[in-house]
Amino acid sequence: MAFILDELEKIEKGSLAPVYLLYGDDLYLEEEAINTLSAAFVRGSEGTVEKQTFYGTEKNDDTFIQSLVNIGMFSSRQIVIYKELPKLSSTYRKPLLKYLDRPEPSTLLILTSGEGQKSALFSSVKKHLSVKTLSIWSPPENQFPALIQRKIKKNGLSITPDALEALVLSTNDSLSHAFAELEKISVFIADKKEIGIDAVRTVIGGEKSFQMTDFLTAVEKRNLHDAIHICLTLIETGVDTPYFISSLYSFFANVWAFKQINTKTLSYYPAELRRQQYERAYNNYREHDFKALFTLMLEADLKAKTMSIKNENLMIPLIYQLLK
Amino acid sequence: MQFSVDKNNLLSHIQKVSKVSPTRSTMPILNSILFDIKENQLTLRSSDIEITMNATLNVNGKEDGAVALPTRIIYDIINEAEEGELILSSDTEGACTLKSGKGVFEIMGRPGDEFPSLPKISNFNDVEIENSTLRRMIQKTIIAVSKDELKPALMGVLFQIKRHEIRTVATDGHRLVCLIRQDFQNEAYEGEVIIPVKFLNLLLGYLDSEGTTLLSISENHVKVELDSTVIYSRIIDEHFPDYESVIPKDNDKIISMDLNSLLSTIRRVVIFSNKTTHQISLSLSKNITKISTVNQESRTSADEEVDINYSGDDMVVGYNAEYLKEILRNVDTNNVILKLKSSISACLILPEEQKENEDFTMLLMPIRLNE
């Protein structure tokens, strides 16, 4: 999948499709995509361009469909944005699909969809020939530093390496989160041109507060980086090794047990979300020897209770051995 | 506060001011009418913040004071009260007692000082307009006012006032109506204001067929005094689009046709049109136009021909039938003139003959034909 910002750079240089479908969960990328597409459309226009935004949650689908066929009085070209496409009323789905058969060159139609990508409408629109799709899912964490630096540079600022690392670690759940925090930091530093670690810590309050569930999610995904990072953060907040190990033991026991027991006939039936997590985890660890994993945890637990050893010195090797 | 008053006298004034009270408001006090008694004069006031209406009537005042009473309850009870004298009294907390015949009704109101005060306005410019002129100017233009709250400038009628000319203009971006009167004399004020449609609708209800009305215009407000009633409205403080630049000057395809034939044909054809787009097409050819619609969804279609006077090239143009009907209903001559240039540019719709000292122009944008 091409990265959205690379796609947008191409759009800035090249020609536009008449209809775009943006799908994903990152609000920053959605806004960035809409702004880039709009700017490219305006650049290619003479005179004014009218911009109208509609929301699937509001009951004005009639006006939305009407706007696609109307010719504006005060501008000959228009940008029509419809957010939350799957919420478009069923009455207006056929007229929309009909419009997509012959979209107007004087109109740039941008459709967005956060959730609901399994809907029939989404599928129909996505496979339409006139529609160009752009994924706006939040990018993986390893792309955050470059994106944040690009944004900072655009704003005429710079950031120290440690401040950048702290910002990424604290806001790695979504790009919109990262940029929202960056906005606050930019206001905080006022006239300064460089963002330092102190500014990041003051504004964001240091590390994101993690829960044990975040740690177990990282373990489930076998994401060594996140698992170690969250573990260290939790240790800083006072969580000790026995609690980690009991949580890990319980987690792996459930993962193992889940696949051993016929869930349809026996009473063991975890809640849906848990069940899904155990299933995913089992798929990630199916090649592992669960007996060896339990042995590793028991040994670490014994060490924690009998030896004077720092939590991180015990946990980091354990996590590595479990997840490798 | 205490006073007595004839039921019908009070009821008619409450009916007047209740039209301003909002049905829903984030400020509960606005769902009330203020009763303010000073000696023998009762002032009723309602407001939705944008518009405020004051109505005064003579009563037998016993004790001065003010109370805000819930509009719905006070209207209903006075409407149902026995004929004759009503006695209203209230304490400073807003507790009100209404006595009518043998009935005693307790209503919990709010202290009068909680009700929004009258807008503080100075430097009014008075513009006197004949009622018949004002009524026509409002009625003709109001149909094109936008309901889109994202375009506040279009949610009112633009009044352009000169010394010897007055214009009203309204548009929603699809239709535009402009009415100019040259038989207007005014030495006091030159300028332009966008007046909210709610105020104009209220005003229409109070305009007599004869006489004149004094429109008082300040920097932020407009005021009208009508006998015992005063209506204040905020002016829409937005930039009205450059409407003159969109009125075409070179539409050379001129069609004249019987208004009623055209309207009745459209009414029949639109029954079969798409219920979302209300799309119809006019296929123009020499002396005849075919009005058609196709709704592929319901697999219905309609075609009907109308005789016209036209000698230009053949052309097909699409319109939203609802907009076209509304515009045509605004024409008050037997024949209507349509001036076009192309299928994607604005159509001018004019009466066959302009009234004396009047220039009445309507403009309708076409829609793209995709069926």
mmCIF file of C-alpha atoms in Angstrom, chain B:
data_model
loop_
_atom_site.group_PDB
_atom_site.id
_atom_site.type_symbol
_atom_site.label_atom_id
_atom_site.label_comp_id
_atom_site.label_asym_id
_atom_site.label_seq_id
_atom_site.Cartn_x
_atom_site.Cartn_y
_atom_site.Cartn_z
ATOM 1 C CA MET B 1 -47.259 43.819 39.621
ATOM 2 C CA GLN B 2 -51.024 43.958 39.273
ATOM 3 C CA PHE B 3 -53.403 45.024 36.541
ATOM 4 C CA SER B 4 -56.753 44.213 35.012
ATOM 5 C CA VAL B 5 -57.541 44.083 31.313
ATOM 6 C CA ASP B 6 -60.144 42.878 28.853
ATOM 7 C CA LYS B 7 -59.412 39.280 27.812
ATOM 8 C CA ASN B 8 -59.729 39.825 24.046
ATOM 9 C CA ASN B 9 -57.564 42.923 24.110
ATOM 10 C CA LEU B 10 -54.776 41.056 25.909
ATOM 11 C CA LEU B 11 -55.189 37.921 23.792
ATOM 12 C CA SER B 12 -54.793 39.780 20.496
ATOM 13 C CA HIS B 13 -51.552 41.361 21.695
ATOM 14 C CA ILE B 14 -50.193 38.068 23.033
ATOM 15 C CA GLN B 15 -50.960 36.477 19.661
ATOM 16 C CA LYS B 16 -48.854 39.182 18.023
ATOM 17 C CA VAL B 17 -45.766 38.896 20.182
ATOM 18 C CA SER B 18 -45.828 35.107 20.543
ATOM 19 C CA LYS B 19 -44.817 34.822 16.879
ATOM 20 C CA VAL B 20 -41.317 35.896 17.858
ATOM 21 C CA SER B 21 -40.922 33.441 20.752
ATOM 22 C CA PRO B 22 -38.714 30.570 19.611
ATOM 23 C CA THR B 23 -40.210 27.089 19.838
ATOM 24 C CA ARG B 24 -36.932 25.783 21.220
ATOM 25 C CA SER B 25 -34.153 27.772 22.746
ATOM 26 C CA THR B 26 -31.008 27.216 24.734
ATOM 27 C CA MET B 27 -32.147 30.221 26.838
ATOM 28 C CA PRO B 28 -35.354 29.102 28.631
ATOM 29 C CA ILE B 29 -36.345 32.702 29.394
ATOM 30 C CA LEU B 30 -36.901 33.241 25.653
ATOM 31 C CA ASN B 31 -39.828 30.822 25.786
ATOM 32 C CA SER B 32 -41.594 33.490 27.847
ATOM 33 C CA ILE B 33 -43.347 36.780 27.228
ATOM 34 C CA LEU B 34 -42.380 39.715 29.379
ATOM 35 C CA PHE B 35 -45.297 41.537 31.036
ATOM 36 C CA ASP B 36 -44.118 44.981 32.083
ATOM 37 C CA ILE B 37 -46.631 47.349 33.653
ATOM 38 C CA LYS B 38 -46.011 51.043 34.195
ATOM 39 C CA GLU B 39 -49.026 52.982 35.439
ATOM 40 C CA ASN B 40 -51.788 52.143 33.002
ATOM 41 C CA GLN B 41 -49.648 50.838 30.174
ATOM 42 C CA LEU B 42 -48.740 47.206 29.725
ATOM 43 C CA THR B 43 -45.799 46.351 27.471
ATOM 44 C CA LEU B 44 -45.554 42.796 26.195
ATOM 45 C CA ARG B 45 -42.180 41.737 24.870
ATOM 46 C CA SER B 46 -40.882 38.603 23.214
ATOM 47 C CA SER B 47 -37.490 37.923 21.734
ATOM 48 C CA ASP B 48 -35.401 35.246 20.066
ATOM 49 C CA ILE B 49 -32.311 37.479 20.577
ATOM 50 C CA GLU B 50 -32.176 38.243 16.849
ATOM 51 C CA ILE B 51 -35.655 39.740 16.768
ATOM 52 C CA THR B 52 -37.461 41.525 19.573
ATOM 53 C CA MET B 53 -41.073 42.626 19.489
ATOM 54 C CA ASN B 54 -42.741 45.079 21.842
ATOM 55 C CA ALA B 55 -46.515 45.550 21.931
ATOM 56 C CA THR B 56 -48.211 48.050 24.250
ATOM 57 C CA LEU B 57 -51.815 48.275 25.391
ATOM 58 C CA ASN B 58 -53.767 50.247 27.916
ATOM 59 C CA VAL B 59 -54.835 48.443 31.074
ATOM 60 C CA ASN B 60 -56.032 49.317 34.565
ATOM 61 C CA GLY B 61 -52.745 49.286 36.393
ATOM 62 C CA LYS B 62 -52.738 48.770 40.161
ATOM 63 C CA GLU B 63 -49.079 48.101 40.834
ATOM 64 C CA ASP B 64 -46.073 48.547 38.555
ATOM 65 C CA GLY B 65 -43.694 45.635 37.981
ATOM 66 C CA ALA B 66 -42.558 43.049 35.488
ATOM 67 C CA VAL B 67 -42.759 39.287 35.127
ATOM 68 C CA ALA B 68 -41.841 36.847 32.365
ATOM 69 C CA LEU B 69 -44.537 34.221 31.845
ATOM 70 C CA PRO B 70 -44.237 31.021 29.783
ATOM 71 C CA THR B 71 -45.620 31.777 26.323
ATOM 72 C CA ARG B 72 -47.511 28.531 25.750
ATOM 73 C CA ILE B 73 -49.288 28.475 29.122
ATOM 74 C CA ILE B 74 -50.223 32.137 29.215
ATOM 75 C CA TYR B 75 -51.498 32.022 25.644
ATOM 76 C CA ASP B 76 -53.557 28.858 26.238
ATOM 77 C CA ILE B 77 -55.158 30.029 29.476
ATOM 78 C CA ILE B 78 -56.047 33.468 28.179
ATOM 79 C CA ASN B 79 -57.447 31.917 25.016
ATOM 80 C CA GLU B 80 -59.645 29.600 27.107
ATOM 81 C CA ALA B 81 -60.546 32.185 29.762
ATOM 82 C CA GLU B 82 -64.116 33.455 30.090
ATOM 83 C CA GLU B 83 -64.965 36.646 28.277
ATOM 84 C CA GLY B 84 -64.575 39.826 30.308
ATOM 85 C CA GLU B 85 -62.063 41.174 32.692
ATOM 86 C CA LEU B 86 -58.869 39.387 33.688
ATOM 87 C CA ILE B 87 -56.809 40.286 36.736
ATOM 88 C CA LEU B 88 -53.115 39.450 36.734
ATOM 89 C CA SER B 89 -50.846 39.890 39.695
ATOM 90 C CA SER B 90 -47.343 38.665 40.463
ATOM 91 C CA ASP B 91 -44.711 38.882 43.183
ATOM 92 C CA THR B 92 -41.054 39.774 42.735
ATOM 93 C CA GLU B 93 -40.091 36.080 42.445
ATOM 94 C CA GLY B 94 -42.254 35.627 39.362
ATOM 95 C CA ALA B 95 -45.189 33.758 40.929
ATOM 96 C CA CYS B 96 -48.252 34.976 39.047
ATOM 97 C CA THR B 97 -51.976 34.685 39.726
ATOM 98 C CA LEU B 98 -54.564 35.067 36.989
ATOM 99 C CA LYS B 99 -58.181 35.593 37.980
ATOM 100 C CA SER B 100 -60.859 35.145 35.355
ATOM 101 C CA GLY B 101 -64.531 34.884 36.268
ATOM 102 C CA LYS B 102 -64.668 32.327 39.063
ATOM 103 C CA GLY B 103 -61.298 30.833 38.148
ATOM 104 C CA VAL B 104 -57.962 31.378 39.824
ATOM 105 C CA PHE B 105 -54.855 30.141 38.020
ATOM 106 C CA GLU B 106 -51.356 30.085 39.440
ATOM 107 C CA ILE B 107 -48.455 30.346 36.990
ATOM 108 C CA MET B 108 -44.786 30.246 37.900
ATOM 109 C CA GLY B 109 -42.883 32.788 35.867
ATOM 110 C CA ARG B 110 -39.488 34.442 36.177
ATOM 111 C CA PRO B 111 -38.617 37.886 37.514
ATOM 112 C CA GLY B 112 -38.949 40.442 34.726
ATOM 113 C CA ASP B 113 -35.388 41.689 35.026
ATOM 114 C CA GLU B 114 -34.133 38.310 33.772
ATOM 115 C CA PHE B 115 -35.715 38.933 30.368
ATOM 116 C CA PRO B 116 -33.362 40.346 27.699
ATOM 117 C CA SER B 117 -33.596 44.112 27.507
ATOM 118 C CA LEU B 118 -34.291 46.022 24.315
ATOM 119 C CA PRO B 119 -31.329 46.400 21.991
ATOM 120 C CA LYS B 120 -29.450 49.617 22.660
ATOM 121 C CA ILE B 121 -29.592 51.427 19.376
ATOM 122 C CA SER B 122 -28.709 54.928 18.372
ATOM 123 C CA ASN B 123 -28.441 56.882 15.127
ATOM 124 C CA PHE B 124 -31.370 55.472 13.248
ATOM 125 C CA ASN B 125 -31.830 56.474 9.628
ATOM 126 C CA ASP B 126 -35.492 56.566 8.712
ATOM 127 C CA VAL B 127 -36.615 55.342 5.322
ATOM 128 C CA GLU B 128 -40.274 55.749 4.459
ATOM 129 C CA ILE B 129 -41.737 53.249 2.007
ATOM 130 C CA GLU B 130 -45.279 52.844 0.720
ATOM 131 C CA ASN B 131 -46.825 49.708 2.162
ATOM 132 C CA SER B 132 -47.876 48.363 -1.233
ATOM 133 C CA THR B 133 -44.351 48.802 -2.561
ATOM 134 C CA LEU B 134 -42.720 47.264 0.485
ATOM 135 C CA ARG B 135 -45.112 44.312 0.481
ATOM 136 C CA ARG B 136 -44.466 43.611 -3.202
ATOM 137 C CA MET B 137 -40.708 43.926 -2.834
ATOM 138 C CA ILE B 138 -40.617 41.508 0.072
ATOM 139 C CA GLN B 139 -43.094 39.021 -1.399
ATOM 140 C CA LYS B 140 -41.360 38.847 -4.755
ATOM 141 C CA THR B 141 -37.836 38.374 -3.445
ATOM 142 C CA ILE B 142 -38.383 36.273 -0.334
ATOM 143 C CA ILE B 143 -38.813 33.063 -2.349
ATOM 144 C CA ALA B 144 -35.126 33.013 -3.239
ATOM 145 C CA VAL B 145 -33.794 33.431 0.308
ATOM 146 C CA SER B 146 -31.453 30.604 1.301
ATOM 147 C CA LYS B 147 -32.140 28.286 4.231
ATOM 148 C CA ASP B 148 -28.484 27.264 4.426
ATOM 149 C CA GLU B 149 -27.097 28.381 7.784
ATOM 150 C CA LEU B 150 -23.580 28.007 6.417
ATOM 151 C CA LYS B 151 -24.321 30.909 4.084
ATOM 152 C CA PRO B 152 -25.669 33.522 6.508
ATOM 153 C CA ALA B 153 -25.394 36.377 3.974
ATOM 154 C CA LEU B 154 -28.002 34.627 1.854
ATOM 155 C CA MET B 155 -30.468 34.109 4.714
ATOM 156 C CA GLY B 156 -32.003 37.511 4.234
ATOM 157 C CA VAL B 157 -33.064 40.014 1.624
ATOM 158 C CA LEU B 158 -30.595 42.674 0.539
ATOM 159 C CA PHE B 159 -32.166 46.151 0.583
ATOM 160 C CA GLN B 160 -30.212 48.647 -1.519
ATOM 161 C CA ILE B 161 -31.523 52.103 -0.845
ATOM 162 C CA LYS B 162 -30.668 55.135 -2.924
ATOM 163 C CA ARG B 163 -32.243 58.564 -3.088
ATOM 164 C CA HIS B 164 -34.493 57.752 -6.026
ATOM 165 C CA GLU B 165 -34.370 54.000 -6.201
ATOM 166 C CA ILE B 166 -34.839 50.998 -3.953
ATOM 167 C CA ARG B 167 -33.870 47.408 -4.720
ATOM 168 C CA THR B 168 -34.484 44.128 -3.000
ATOM 169 C CA VAL B 169 -32.361 41.123 -3.894
ATOM 170 C CA ALA B 170 -32.337 37.549 -2.638
ATOM 171 C CA THR B 171 -30.519 34.443 -3.781
ATOM 172 C CA ASP B 172 -29.784 30.944 -2.576
ATOM 173 C CA GLY B 173 -27.078 30.321 -5.148
ATOM 174 C CA HIS B 174 -29.491 28.555 -7.499
ATOM 175 C CA ARG B 175 -32.144 31.244 -7.923
ATOM 176 C CA LEU B 176 -31.898 34.978 -7.740
ATOM 177 C CA VAL B 177 -34.627 37.573 -7.628
ATOM 178 C CA CYS B 178 -34.011 41.301 -8.003
ATOM 179 C CA LEU B 179 -36.742 43.907 -7.905
ATOM 180 C CA ILE B 180 -35.970 47.572 -8.558
ATOM 181 C CA ARG B 181 -38.392 50.433 -7.995
ATOM 182 C CA GLN B 182 -37.631 53.820 -9.445
ATOM 183 C CA ASP B 183 -40.704 55.584 -8.043
ATOM 184 C CA PHE B 184 -39.046 55.831 -4.662
ATOM 185 C CA GLN B 185 -38.063 59.054 -3.001
ATOM 186 C CA ASN B 186 -35.806 59.206 0.004
ATOM 187 C CA GLU B 187 -33.526 62.030 1.018
ATOM 188 C CA ALA B 188 -32.391 60.733 4.377
ATOM 189 C CA TYR B 189 -30.409 57.575 3.748
ATOM 190 C CA GLU B 190 -28.325 55.807 1.168
ATOM 191 C CA GLY B 191 -26.905 52.397 1.870
ATOM 192 C CA GLU B 192 -27.587 48.688 1.924
ATOM 193 C CA VAL B 193 -28.590 46.166 4.566
ATOM 194 C CA ILE B 194 -29.369 42.461 4.640
ATOM 195 C CA ILE B 195 -32.575 41.982 6.585
ATOM 196 C CA PRO B 196 -33.338 38.506 8.024
ATOM 197 C CA VAL B 197 -36.193 36.639 6.422
ATOM 198 C CA LYS B 198 -37.965 36.019 9.757
ATOM 199 C CA PHE B 199 -38.292 39.745 10.339
ATOM 200 C CA LEU B 200 -39.638 40.273 6.834
ATOM 201 C CA ASN B 201 -42.187 37.492 7.240
ATOM 202 C CA LEU B 202 -43.347 39.102 10.495
ATOM 203 C CA LEU B 203 -43.530 42.475 8.837
ATOM 204 C CA LEU B 204 -45.693 41.126 6.003
ATOM 205 C CA GLY B 205 -48.264 40.118 8.593
ATOM 206 C CA TYR B 206 -48.596 43.688 9.833
ATOM 207 C CA LEU B 207 -48.470 45.733 6.646
ATOM 208 C CA ASP B 208 -51.741 47.473 5.808
ATOM 209 C CA SER B 209 -52.688 47.704 2.172
ATOM 210 C CA GLU B 210 -52.451 51.485 2.253
ATOM 211 C CA GLY B 211 -50.224 54.040 3.924
ATOM 212 C CA THR B 212 -46.510 54.001 4.505
ATOM 213 C CA THR B 213 -44.054 52.246 6.786
ATOM 214 C CA LEU B 214 -41.019 53.790 8.403
ATOM 215 C CA LEU B 215 -38.000 51.478 8.275
ATOM 216 C CA SER B 216 -35.455 52.706 10.813
ATOM 217 C CA ILE B 217 -31.981 51.458 9.999
ATOM 218 C CA SER B 218 -29.003 51.690 12.342
ATOM 219 C CA GLU B 219 -25.550 50.168 12.062
ATOM 220 C CA ASN B 220 -26.617 46.800 13.461
ATOM 221 C CA HIS B 221 -30.386 46.887 13.691
ATOM 222 C CA VAL B 222 -33.523 47.634 11.777
ATOM 223 C CA LYS B 223 -36.724 48.759 13.494
ATOM 224 C CA VAL B 224 -40.306 49.123 12.378
ATOM 225 C CA GLU B 225 -43.061 50.837 14.361
ATOM 226 C CA LEU B 226 -46.583 49.746 13.516
ATOM 227 C CA ASP B 227 -49.226 51.374 15.720
ATOM 228 C CA SER B 228 -48.713 49.879 19.154
ATOM 229 C CA THR B 229 -46.127 47.363 18.004
ATOM 230 C CA VAL B 230 -42.391 47.825 17.522
ATOM 231 C CA ILE B 231 -40.238 45.135 15.925
ATOM 232 C CA TYR B 232 -36.450 45.198 16.177
ATOM 233 C CA SER B 233 -34.174 42.926 14.239
ATOM 234 C CA ARG B 234 -30.468 42.487 13.963
ATOM 235 C CA ILE B 235 -29.114 43.120 10.497
ATOM 236 C CA ILE B 236 -27.147 40.286 8.906
ATOM 237 C CA ASP B 237 -23.597 41.567 9.172
ATOM 238 C CA GLU B 238 -22.209 39.726 6.163
ATOM 239 C CA HIS B 239 -21.051 40.583 2.685
ATOM 240 C CA PHE B 240 -23.771 39.950 0.108
ATOM 241 C CA PRO B 241 -22.290 38.383 -3.041
ATOM 242 C CA ASP B 242 -21.793 40.494 -6.144
ATOM 243 C CA TYR B 243 -25.167 39.622 -7.634
ATOM 244 C CA GLU B 244 -24.971 42.089 -10.514
ATOM 245 C CA SER B 245 -22.017 40.230 -12.018
ATOM 246 C CA VAL B 246 -24.036 37.018 -12.347
ATOM 247 C CA ILE B 247 -27.038 38.574 -14.078
ATOM 248 C CA PRO B 248 -26.319 37.818 -17.741
ATOM 249 C CA LYS B 249 -26.414 40.644 -20.228
ATOM 250 C CA ASP B 250 -26.017 38.680 -23.435
ATOM 251 C CA ASN B 251 -28.584 35.899 -23.304
ATOM 252 C CA ASP B 252 -29.704 35.916 -26.913
ATOM 253 C CA LYS B 253 -32.100 32.968 -27.053
ATOM 254 C CA ILE B 254 -35.423 34.577 -26.237
ATOM 255 C CA ILE B 255 -38.515 32.499 -25.626
ATOM 256 C CA SER B 256 -41.979 33.835 -24.910
ATOM 257 C CA MET B 257 -44.750 31.512 -23.775
ATOM 258 C CA ASP B 258 -48.064 31.356 -22.009
ATOM 259 C CA LEU B 259 -47.371 31.213 -18.294
ATOM 260 C CA ASN B 260 -50.313 29.030 -17.299
ATOM 261 C CA SER B 261 -49.687 26.466 -20.044
ATOM 262 C CA LEU B 262 -46.072 26.199 -19.013
ATOM 263 C CA LEU B 263 -46.848 25.914 -15.313
ATOM 264 C CA SER B 264 -49.568 23.312 -15.725
ATOM 265 C CA THR B 265 -47.356 21.247 -18.047
ATOM 266 C CA ILE B 266 -44.511 21.324 -15.532
ATOM 267 C CA ARG B 267 -46.894 20.299 -12.744
ATOM 268 C CA ARG B 268 -47.948 17.237 -14.757
ATOM 269 C CA VAL B 269 -44.464 16.248 -15.870
ATOM 270 C CA VAL B 270 -42.845 16.645 -12.446
ATOM 271 C CA ILE B 271 -45.063 13.885 -11.065
ATOM 272 C CA PHE B 272 -42.817 11.471 -12.958
ATOM 273 C CA SER B 273 -39.486 13.073 -12.121
ATOM 274 C CA ASN B 274 -36.750 11.880 -9.798
ATOM 275 C CA LYS B 275 -37.853 12.775 -6.274
ATOM 276 C CA THR B 276 -34.335 13.833 -5.303
ATOM 277 C CA THR B 277 -33.339 16.032 -8.197
ATOM 278 C CA HIS B 278 -36.830 16.997 -9.501
ATOM 279 C CA GLN B 279 -35.060 17.106 -12.807
ATOM 280 C CA ILE B 280 -36.923 18.060 -15.960
ATOM 281 C CA SER B 281 -35.583 19.056 -19.342
ATOM 282 C CA LEU B 282 -36.791 21.670 -21.780
ATOM 283 C CA SER B 283 -36.012 20.750 -25.373
ATOM 284 C CA LEU B 284 -36.329 23.959 -27.305
ATOM 285 C CA SER B 285 -36.971 24.044 -31.027
ATOM 286 C CA LYS B 286 -38.726 26.482 -33.317
ATOM 287 C CA ASN B 287 -42.003 27.506 -31.718
ATOM 288 C CA ILE B 288 -42.250 24.411 -29.606
ATOM 289 C CA THR B 289 -40.672 23.108 -26.424
ATOM 290 C CA LYS B 290 -40.887 19.583 -25.171
ATOM 291 C CA ILE B 291 -40.845 19.256 -21.403
ATOM 292 C CA SER B 292 -39.602 15.831 -20.382
ATOM 293 C CA THR B 293 -38.456 13.790 -17.467
ATOM 294 C CA VAL B 294 -37.104 10.276 -17.063
ATOM 295 C CA ASN B 295 -36.821 8.520 -13.744
ATOM 296 C CA GLN B 296 -34.806 5.390 -14.296
ATOM 297 C CA GLU B 297 -35.239 4.316 -10.705
ATOM 298 C CA SER B 298 -39.019 4.041 -10.918
ATOM 299 C CA ARG B 299 -38.938 3.475 -14.701
ATOM 300 C CA THR B 300 -41.326 6.318 -15.353
ATOM 301 C CA SER B 301 -41.126 9.089 -17.877
ATOM 302 C CA ALA B 302 -43.184 11.980 -19.188
ATOM 303 C CA ASP B 303 -43.156 14.193 -22.272
ATOM 304 C CA GLU B 304 -45.409 17.082 -23.094
ATOM 305 C CA GLU B 305 -45.130 19.819 -25.683
ATOM 306 C CA VAL B 306 -45.876 23.472 -25.143
ATOM 307 C CA ASP B 307 -46.261 26.108 -27.853
ATOM 308 C CA ILE B 308 -43.738 28.902 -27.583
ATOM 309 C CA ASN B 309 -42.483 31.855 -29.563
ATOM 310 C CA TYR B 310 -38.890 30.997 -30.348
ATOM 311 C CA SER B 311 -36.805 31.160 -33.461
ATOM 312 C CA GLY B 312 -33.339 30.272 -32.203
ATOM 313 C CA ASP B 313 -31.270 27.098 -32.409
ATOM 314 C CA ASP B 314 -32.391 23.829 -30.869
ATOM 315 C CA MET B 315 -31.235 23.407 -27.294
ATOM 316 C CA VAL B 316 -31.861 21.126 -24.325
ATOM 317 C CA VAL B 317 -31.609 22.515 -20.813
ATOM 318 C CA GLY B 318 -32.328 20.922 -17.442
ATOM 319 C CA TYR B 319 -33.927 22.503 -14.398
ATOM 320 C CA ASN B 320 -35.023 21.600 -10.936
ATOM 321 C CA ALA B 321 -38.763 21.648 -11.531
ATOM 322 C CA GLU B 322 -39.547 22.808 -8.002
ATOM 323 C CA TYR B 323 -37.338 25.877 -8.397
ATOM 324 C CA LEU B 324 -38.767 26.594 -11.852
ATOM 325 C CA LYS B 325 -42.358 26.319 -10.608
ATOM 326 C CA GLU B 326 -41.662 28.667 -7.727
ATOM 327 C CA ILE B 327 -40.055 31.218 -10.014
ATOM 328 C CA LEU B 328 -42.865 31.034 -12.558
ATOM 329 C CA ARG B 329 -45.519 31.444 -9.864
ATOM 330 C CA ASN B 330 -43.784 34.720 -9.030
ATOM 331 C CA VAL B 331 -44.548 36.104 -12.487
ATOM 332 C CA ASP B 332 -47.740 38.112 -12.655
ATOM 333 C CA THR B 333 -48.250 38.577 -16.390
ATOM 334 C CA ASN B 334 -50.008 36.209 -18.798
ATOM 335 C CA ASN B 335 -46.880 35.483 -20.759
ATOM 336 C CA VAL B 336 -43.396 34.858 -19.439
ATOM 337 C CA ILE B 337 -40.082 35.585 -21.140
ATOM 338 C CA LEU B 338 -37.118 33.225 -20.793
ATOM 339 C CA LYS B 339 -33.717 34.431 -21.952
ATOM 340 C CA LEU B 340 -31.022 31.793 -22.339
ATOM 341 C CA LYS B 341 -27.545 31.485 -23.671
ATOM 342 C CA SER B 342 -26.494 27.871 -23.146
ATOM 343 C CA SER B 343 -27.563 24.772 -21.274
ATOM 344 C CA ILE B 344 -25.076 25.425 -18.490
ATOM 345 C CA SER B 345 -25.565 29.127 -17.914
ATOM 346 C CA ALA B 346 -28.126 31.159 -16.040
ATOM 347 C CA CYS B 347 -31.590 31.657 -17.475
ATOM 348 C CA LEU B 348 -33.274 35.025 -17.071
ATOM 349 C CA ILE B 349 -36.976 34.847 -16.346
ATOM 350 C CA LEU B 350 -38.935 38.042 -16.847
ATOM 351 C CA PRO B 351 -42.540 39.124 -16.930
ATOM 352 C CA GLU B 352 -43.881 39.887 -20.397
ATOM 353 C CA GLU B 353 -44.184 43.543 -19.450
ATOM 354 C CA GLN B 354 -42.543 45.335 -16.582
ATOM 355 C CA LYS B 355 -44.768 47.393 -14.320
ATOM 356 C CA GLU B 356 -44.347 51.124 -14.489
ATOM 357 C CA ASN B 357 -41.179 52.278 -12.699
ATOM 358 C CA GLU B 358 -40.238 48.691 -11.933
ATOM 359 C CA ASP B 359 -37.549 46.297 -13.100
ATOM 360 C CA PHE B 360 -38.252 42.741 -12.003
ATOM 361 C CA THR B 361 -35.613 40.130 -12.845
ATOM 362 C CA MET B 362 -35.374 36.530 -11.874
ATOM 363 C CA LEU B 363 -32.548 34.163 -12.603
ATOM 364 C CA LEU B 364 -32.462 30.391 -12.443
ATOM 365 C CA MET B 365 -29.419 28.157 -12.785
ATOM 366 C CA PRO B 366 -29.840 24.979 -14.805
ATOM 367 C CA ILE B 367 -28.889 21.532 -13.562
ATOM 368 C CA ARG B 368 -26.783 18.964 -15.308
ATOM 369 C CA LEU B 369 -28.813 16.473 -17.274
ATOM 370 C CA ASN B 370 -27.702 12.949 -16.526
ATOM 371 C CA GLU B 371 -30.784 10.911 -17.289
#
